CSV table of C-alpha atoms in Angstrom, one decimal:
chain,number,residue,atom,x,y,z
B,199,MET,CA,-4.7,37.2,9.5
B,200,ARG,CA,-5.3,35.5,5.9
B,201,GLY,CA,-8.8,33.5,5.8
B,202,LEU,CA,-10.7,31.4,2.5
B,203,MET,CA,-13.8,33.9,3.2
B,204,LEU,CA,-17.9,32.7,2.2
B,205,ASN,CA,-19.7,36.0,1.5
B,206,LYS,CA,-22.3,34.4,0.0
B,207,ILE,CA,-24.2,30.7,-0.3
B,208,GLY,CA,-22.9,29.2,-3.6
B,209,GLN,CA,-19.6,27.4,-4.6
B,210,PRO,CA,-16.0,26.5,-3.6
B,211,GLU,CA,-15.5,29.5,-6.7
B,212,ASP,CA,-17.1,32.1,-4.2
B,213,LEU,CA,-14.6,31.7,-1.7
B,214,VAL,CA,-12.1,34.6,-1.6
B,215,LEU,CA,-8.9,34.8,0.0
B,216,GLU,CA,-8.9,38.6,2.1
B,217,GLU,CA,-7.3,39.7,4.8
B,218,ILE,CA,-9.4,39.4,7.8
B,219,PRO,CA,-9.3,40.2,11.7
B,220,SER,CA,-7.8,37.9,13.6
B,221,PRO,CA,-9.8,36.4,16.4
B,222,THR,CA,-10.6,36.8,20.4
B,223,PRO,CA,-11.0,33.4,22.5
B,224,GLY,CA,-14.2,34.0,24.8
B,225,THR,CA,-14.1,31.9,28.2
B,226,GLY,CA,-13.4,27.7,26.9
B,227,GLU,CA,-11.8,28.5,23.7
B,228,VAL,CA,-8.9,28.4,22.4
B,229,LEU,CA,-7.4,30.4,19.6
B,230,VAL,CA,-4.8,28.5,17.4
B,231,ASN,CA,-2.6,29.0,14.5
B,232,VAL,CA,-3.5,26.5,11.7
B,233,HIS,CA,-0.6,24.7,10.3
B,234,ALA,CA,-3.4,22.9,8.3
B,235,ALA,CA,-6.9,22.0,7.0
B,236,ALA,CA,-8.5,19.0,5.4
B,237,VAL,CA,-11.0,19.6,3.5
B,238,ASN,CA,-14.5,17.3,3.2
B,239,PHE,CA,-17.6,16.3,1.8
B,240,PRO,CA,-19.9,18.3,4.8
B,241,ASP,CA,-17.6,21.2,3.5
B,242,LEU,CA,-18.7,22.0,0.3
B,243,LEU,CA,-22.3,20.7,1.5
B,244,THR,CA,-21.4,24.0,4.1
B,245,ILE,CA,-20.6,25.8,1.5
B,246,GLN,CA,-23.5,25.6,-0.5
B,247,GLY,CA,-26.0,25.8,2.4
B,248,LYS,CA,-27.5,22.4,2.4
B,249,TYR,CA,-25.5,20.9,5.8
B,250,GLN,CA,-27.6,20.6,8.5
B,251,PHE,CA,-25.4,23.6,10.3
B,252,ARG,CA,-26.4,26.8,8.7
B,253,PRO,CA,-23.3,29.5,9.5
B,254,ASP,CA,-24.3,33.0,9.1
B,255,LEU,CA,-22.5,35.0,6.3
B,256,PRO,CA,-19.8,36.1,6.3
B,257,PHE,CA,-17.7,32.4,7.8
B,258,VAL,CA,-14.3,31.3,7.0
B,259,PRO,CA,-15.5,27.9,6.3
B,260,GLY,CA,-13.2,24.6,7.3
B,261,LYS,CA,-14.4,21.2,9.9
B,262,GLU,CA,-11.3,20.6,10.5
B,263,GLY,CA,-7.7,21.3,11.3
B,264,ALA,CA,-4.7,21.5,13.1
B,265,GLY,CA,-2.0,23.9,14.5
B,266,ILE,CA,-0.5,25.7,17.6
B,267,VAL,CA,-2.9,27.1,20.7
B,268,ALA,CA,-2.0,31.1,20.4
B,269,ALA,CA,-3.9,31.8,23.0
B,270,VAL,CA,-6.6,30.6,25.6
B,271,GLY,CA,-9.7,31.9,27.1
B,272,GLU,CA,-10.5,32.1,30.7
B,273,GLY,CA,-11.4,29.5,32.6
B,274,VAL,CA,-9.4,26.6,29.7
B,275,THR,CA,-7.9,23.9,31.3
B,276,ARG,CA,-6.9,21.4,28.9
B,277,VAL,CA,-4.3,23.3,26.8
B,278,LYS,CA,-2.2,25.6,27.0
B,279,PRO,CA,0.2,28.2,24.8
B,280,GLY,CA,2.2,26.4,23.1
B,281,ASP,CA,0.3,23.1,22.8
B,282,ARG,CA,-0.3,21.3,19.1
B,283,VAL,CA,-3.3,20.6,18.9
B,284,MET,CA,-6.1,18.8,16.3
B,285,ILE,CA,-8.7,20.7,16.7
B,286,GLN,CA,-12.7,20.2,15.4
B,287,VAL,CA,-15.3,23.2,14.5
B,288,GLU,CA,-18.6,23.4,12.6
B,289,TYR,CA,-16.5,26.4,10.3
B,290,GLY,CA,-13.0,28.5,10.6
B,291,THR,CA,-9.9,26.5,9.5
B,292,PHE,CA,-9.5,28.2,6.5
B,293,ALA,CA,-8.0,30.4,7.7
B,294,GLU,CA,-4.2,31.5,9.5
B,295,GLN,CA,-5.9,31.1,13.2
B,296,ALA,CA,-9.3,29.5,14.4
B,297,ILE,CA,-11.0,29.7,17.3
B,298,ALA,CA,-12.8,26.7,18.7
B,299,PRO,CA,-14.0,25.0,22.0
B,300,GLU,CA,-11.7,24.0,24.8
B,301,HIS,CA,-13.2,20.1,24.7
B,302,GLU,CA,-12.5,20.0,20.8
B,303,CYS,CA,-8.7,20.8,21.1
B,304,TYR,CA,-7.1,17.2,21.2
B,305,LEU,CA,-3.1,17.5,22.2
B,306,VAL,CA,-1.4,16.0,19.1
B,307,PRO,CA,1.7,13.6,20.2
B,308,GLU,CA,4.9,15.1,18.4
B,309,ALA,CA,5.2,12.3,15.9
B,310,ILE,CA,2.6,13.0,14.1
B,311,PRO,CA,2.8,15.8,11.4
B,312,PHE,CA,-0.3,18.6,11.4
B,313,ASP,CA,-0.9,17.9,7.9
B,314,GLU,CA,-1.9,13.7,8.8
B,315,ALA,CA,-3.1,15.8,12.2
B,316,ALA,CA,-5.9,17.7,10.3
B,317,SER,CA,-6.7,14.3,8.4
B,318,ILE,CA,-7.1,11.8,11.7
B,319,GLY,CA,-10.1,13.6,13.9
B,320,ILE,CA,-13.6,13.5,12.2
B,321,ALA,CA,-13.1,10.0,10.5
B,322,PHE,CA,-11.8,8.3,12.6
B,323,GLN,CA,-13.3,9.4,15.7
B,324,THR,CA,-16.6,8.3,13.1
B,325,SER,CA,-16.0,4.6,12.7
B,326,TYR,CA,-14.6,3.7,15.9
B,327,LEU,CA,-18.0,4.9,17.6
B,328,ALA,CA,-19.4,3.5,15.2
B,329,LEU,CA,-17.2,-0.2,15.7
B,330,ILE,CA,-15.8,0.2,18.8
B,331,ASP,CA,-19.6,1.3,20.7
B,332,ARG,CA,-22.3,0.9,18.5
B,333,ALA,CA,-21.8,-2.1,16.5
B,334,SER,CA,-19.4,-3.7,19.4
B,335,ILE,CA,-17.2,-5.4,16.9
B,336,GLN,CA,-15.6,-9.0,18.0
B,337,SER,CA,-12.9,-10.4,16.1
B,338,GLY,CA,-13.6,-13.2,14.0
B,339,GLU,CA,-16.8,-11.3,12.7
B,340,THR,CA,-16.8,-9.8,9.1
B,341,VAL,CA,-17.4,-6.4,8.5
B,342,LEU,CA,-19.0,-5.0,4.8
B,343,VAL,CA,-18.1,-0.2,4.6
B,344,THR,CA,-19.1,0.8,2.4
B,345,GLY,CA,-18.4,4.3,0.2
B,346,ALA,CA,-14.7,2.8,1.3
B,347,SER,CA,-12.4,5.1,-0.6
B,348,GLY,CA,-13.5,8.3,1.7
B,349,SER,CA,-12.2,8.7,5.3
B,350,VAL,CA,-14.6,7.2,6.7
B,351,GLY,CA,-14.4,3.8,5.4
B,352,ILE,CA,-10.7,4.3,5.2
B,353,ALA,CA,-10.4,4.4,9.1
B,354,ALA,CA,-13.9,1.9,9.6
B,355,MET,CA,-11.6,-0.8,7.4
B,356,GLN,CA,-8.1,0.0,9.2
B,357,LEU,CA,-10.0,0.1,12.6
B,358,ALA,CA,-11.8,-3.5,11.9
B,359,LYS,CA,-9.2,-5.0,10.3
B,360,GLN,CA,-6.7,-4.1,13.3
B,361,LYS,CA,-9.4,-5.7,15.4
B,362,GLY,CA,-9.2,-9.0,13.7
B,363,CYS,CA,-12.6,-8.6,11.4
B,364,LYS,CA,-13.2,-10.4,7.9
B,365,VAL,CA,-13.4,-6.4,5.3
B,366,ILE,CA,-15.1,-5.7,2.5
B,367,ALA,CA,-15.0,-3.1,0.6
B,368,GLY,CA,-18.7,-1.4,-1.2
B,369,LEU,CA,-16.6,1.1,-4.0
B,370,THR,CA,-19.0,3.4,-6.5
B,371,THR,CA,-15.3,3.4,-8.0
B,372,PRO,CA,-14.4,-0.3,-8.9
B,373,SER,CA,-11.1,1.4,-10.3
B,374,LYS,CA,-10.4,2.6,-6.3
B,375,GLU,CA,-9.7,-1.5,-5.2
B,376,SER,CA,-6.2,-0.3,-4.7
B,377,ILE,CA,-6.8,1.8,-1.8
B,378,ALA,CA,-9.4,0.2,-0.6
B,379,ARG,CA,-7.2,-3.3,-0.3
B,380,ASP,CA,-4.3,-1.2,0.7
B,381,ASN,CA,-6.3,-0.2,3.8
B,382,GLY,CA,-7.2,-4.0,5.2
B,383,ALA,CA,-9.8,-4.6,2.1
B,384,ASP,CA,-10.3,-8.3,2.0
B,385,HIS,CA,-12.9,-8.8,-0.6
B,386,ILE,CA,-14.7,-6.1,-2.8
B,387,VAL,CA,-18.3,-5.7,-3.6
B,388,ASP,CA,-19.1,-3.2,-6.6
B,389,LEU,CA,-21.4,-0.7,-5.8
B,390,SER,CA,-21.9,1.0,-9.4
B,391,VAL,CA,-24.2,-1.9,-11.2
B,392,GLY,CA,-27.8,-2.1,-11.4
B,393,ASN,CA,-30.4,-3.7,-9.4
B,394,LEU,CA,-28.5,-2.8,-6.0
B,395,LYS,CA,-31.1,-4.1,-3.3
B,396,ASP,CA,-30.4,-8.0,-5.3
B,397,SER,CA,-26.2,-7.2,-6.3
B,398,ILE,CA,-24.9,-5.8,-3.1
B,399,ARG,CA,-26.6,-9.3,-0.9
B,400,ASP,CA,-25.0,-11.6,-4.2
B,401,GLN,CA,-21.9,-10.2,-4.3
B,402,VAL,CA,-21.6,-10.4,-0.3
B,403,HIS,CA,-22.9,-13.9,-0.2
B,404,ALA,CA,-20.5,-14.7,-2.9
B,405,VAL,CA,-17.2,-13.7,-1.2
B,406,THR,CA,-19.1,-15.5,2.9
B,407,ASP,CA,-20.2,-19.0,1.8
B,408,GLY,CA,-23.4,-17.3,1.4
B,409,GLN,CA,-23.7,-16.4,5.0
B,410,GLY,CA,-23.8,-12.8,4.8
B,411,VAL,CA,-21.6,-9.7,7.2
B,412,ASP,CA,-21.8,-9.1,10.6
B,413,VAL,CA,-22.3,-5.4,10.6
B,414,VAL,CA,-22.2,-3.2,8.0
B,415,ILE,CA,-21.0,0.6,8.6
B,416,GLU,CA,-23.3,2.5,5.7
B,417,VAL,CA,-21.9,5.5,4.5
B,418,VAL,CA,-23.7,6.3,1.1
B,419,GLY,CA,-27.9,5.6,1.6
B,420,GLY,CA,-30.2,6.0,-0.8
B,421,GLU,CA,-30.4,1.8,-2.5
B,422,VAL,CA,-27.4,1.1,-0.7
B,423,PHE,CA,-28.5,0.9,2.4
B,424,SER,CA,-31.4,-1.1,0.8
B,425,GLY,CA,-29.4,-3.4,-0.4
B,426,THR,CA,-27.3,-3.8,2.2
B,427,LEU,CA,-29.7,-4.8,4.7
B,428,ARG,CA,-30.5,-7.6,3.0
B,429,CYS,CA,-26.8,-9.5,3.4
B,430,LEU,CA,-27.1,-8.9,7.3
B,431,LYS,CA,-26.8,-12.4,8.9
B,432,PHE,CA,-29.3,-13.1,11.8
B,433,ARG,CA,-29.1,-10.5,14.8
B,434,GLY,CA,-26.8,-8.5,11.8
B,435,ARG,CA,-26.1,-4.4,12.7
B,436,ILE,CA,-26.1,-1.9,10.8
B,437,ILE,CA,-24.2,1.6,11.5
B,438,VAL,CA,-26.3,4.6,9.6
B,439,VAL,CA,-23.2,7.0,9.7
B,440,GLY,CA,-24.4,9.6,6.5
B,441,PHE,CA,-25.9,9.8,3.0
B,442,THR,CA,-23.4,10.8,0.5
B,443,SER,CA,-25.3,9.6,-2.7
B,444,GLY,CA,-27.9,12.5,-0.8
B,445,VAL,CA,-30.6,10.5,-0.6
B,446,ILE,CA,-32.0,8.7,2.8
B,447,ALA,CA,-32.8,5.5,2.9
B,448,ASN,CA,-36.4,4.2,3.8
B,449,MET,CA,-36.9,0.6,5.8
B,450,LYS,CA,-39.1,-1.7,5.6
B,451,THR,CA,-39.8,-2.5,9.6
B,452,ASN,CA,-41.0,-6.4,8.7
B,453,TYR,CA,-37.0,-6.7,7.3
B,454,VAL,CA,-35.4,-5.8,10.1
B,455,LEU,CA,-37.9,-8.1,13.1
B,456,LEU,CA,-38.1,-11.0,10.7
B,457,LYS,CA,-33.9,-11.3,11.2
B,458,ASN,CA,-33.7,-9.6,14.6
B,459,ILE,CA,-31.3,-6.6,13.0
B,460,SER,CA,-30.3,-3.6,14.9
B,461,VAL,CA,-30.6,-0.4,13.0
B,462,ILE,CA,-27.8,1.7,15.1
B,463,GLY,CA,-26.8,5.4,14.2
B,464,VAL,CA,-24.0,7.2,15.0
B,465,ASP,CA,-24.0,11.2,14.9
B,466,ARG,CA,-20.7,12.0,15.9
B,467,GLY,CA,-21.4,15.4,17.7
B,468,GLN,CA,-23.9,14.0,20.5
B,469,TYR,CA,-21.4,12.3,21.5
B,470,ARG,CA,-18.4,15.7,21.2
B,471,ASP,CA,-20.4,17.3,23.4
B,472,ASN,CA,-22.1,14.6,26.1
B,473,GLU,CA,-19.0,12.4,26.5
B,474,VAL,CA,-16.4,15.0,26.8
B,475,ASP,CA,-13.7,13.1,28.5
B,476,TRP,CA,-14.4,9.9,27.4
B,477,MET,CA,-14.0,11.5,23.4
B,478,HIS,CA,-10.5,12.2,24.7
B,479,ARG,CA,-9.7,9.0,25.7
B,480,VAL,CA,-11.1,7.1,23.0
B,481,GLN,CA,-8.5,9.9,20.4
B,482,ASP,CA,-5.9,9.3,23.3
B,483,GLU,CA,-6.4,5.1,22.0
B,484,ILE,CA,-6.3,7.0,18.1
B,485,PHE,CA,-3.6,9.3,18.7
B,486,GLN,CA,-1.2,6.4,19.8
B,487,SER,CA,-2.1,3.8,17.8
B,488,CYS,CA,-1.0,6.3,14.5
B,489,VAL,CA,2.5,6.3,16.0
B,490,LYS,CA,2.9,2.7,16.3
B,491,GLY,CA,2.0,2.9,12.4
B,492,GLU,CA,-0.8,-0.4,13.7
B,493,VAL,CA,-3.0,2.5,11.9
B,494,GLY,CA,-3.4,6.2,9.3
B,495,MET,CA,-5.1,8.4,7.3
B,496,PRO,CA,-3.5,8.4,4.3
B,497,VAL,CA,-3.1,12.0,2.8
B,498,GLN,CA,-3.9,11.8,-1.0
B,499,ALA,CA,-3.2,15.6,-2.0
B,500,HIS,CA,-1.9,19.1,-0.8
B,501,PHE,CA,-3.6,22.8,-1.4
B,502,SER,CA,-2.5,26.5,-0.8
B,503,MET,CA,-4.7,28.5,0.2
B,504,GLU,CA,-5.2,30.5,-3.2
B,505,ASP,CA,-5.6,26.8,-5.3
B,506,VAL,CA,-8.4,25.6,-2.8
B,507,VAL,CA,-11.4,25.3,-5.8
B,508,GLY,CA,-8.6,23.0,-7.2
B,509,ALA,CA,-9.3,20.4,-3.0
B,510,PHE,CA,-12.5,20.8,-3.5
B,511,ASP,CA,-12.6,19.9,-7.1
B,512,LEU,CA,-11.5,16.7,-6.3
B,513,ILE,CA,-14.4,15.9,-3.4
B,514,ARG,CA,-16.8,17.1,-7.0
B,515,ALA,CA,-15.6,14.8,-9.3
B,516,ARG,CA,-15.3,12.0,-6.8
B,517,LYS,CA,-11.7,11.1,-6.9
B,518,ILE,CA,-11.5,11.0,-3.3
B,519,GLN,CA,-9.1,8.2,-2.3
B,520,GLY,CA,-8.5,9.4,1.6
B,521,LYS,CA,-7.7,13.0,3.0
B,522,VAL,CA,-7.0,16.6,0.7
B,523,VAL,CA,-5.4,18.9,3.1
B,524,LEU,CA,-4.8,22.8,2.9
B,525,GLU,CA,-1.2,24.2,4.1
B,526,ILE,CA,-2.2,27.0,5.6
B,527,GLN,CA,1.3,28.2,7.6
B,528,LYS,CA,4.4,26.6,7.9
């Protein structure tokens, strides 16, 4: 089979498309013929050796994919050969075949094409966990989503809107306003201006009659986190989802105490490993909402494996407006 192999830590330019042996599923594992794979910022970090999980070299990157089950290992009962599945793994989907643990294989409805199936998993699961499980959002609340033009941001805006919330999109690139509006944003906050500690609060207050927001889904980190903390209402909740800026923020706990704020973290991987049945029910719900047209991940561009660098160029240039997909095989 063909796969994009990384033989040394570096950049996407170091990926080599080559013939590699087909893997064999072990106990509790599933072999999938991959049709489409999503390309994500964490994939770039993995290639650069900066992600928290570091596979042994050489390896095939790729954390999300979708395709058809080719074979199953001993003890697998959730899926069978021929099933259409979406998979999430630490690495391996940038190849014509990939191995996934059984609990990371989600049955895909026939109405959902493989490119969308490969794109919808991690973003919508993360946003669902953040909004529904951790923040317990309620209809009528106001939700601020930072990094709103990325896949997690898009999913969070759609889900918040679906639950009857007012949505404010925080954008580091104001020219991406249209993608935010198309996916549920009622108002826009400019995160590219200076003095974010004050400007985020001032912008949010300007569109909420000085009230602030009930919930923040915080993806960016750094000074953005500090600014969003200050725009929360009394008893507001800020959900830490990531640090796309590369800067982990520090927090003064006196402010949390004085405003009765909850600061909550979400790590999808912990749910994946500890709440398997619940995660499958959540993903089934997401898929059904997708089939009904209530939510969906816009696929911004498709690339061949030969042009994988072009896919990563969109990420490095911060031009992402949804998901970028590798077409692995028809």
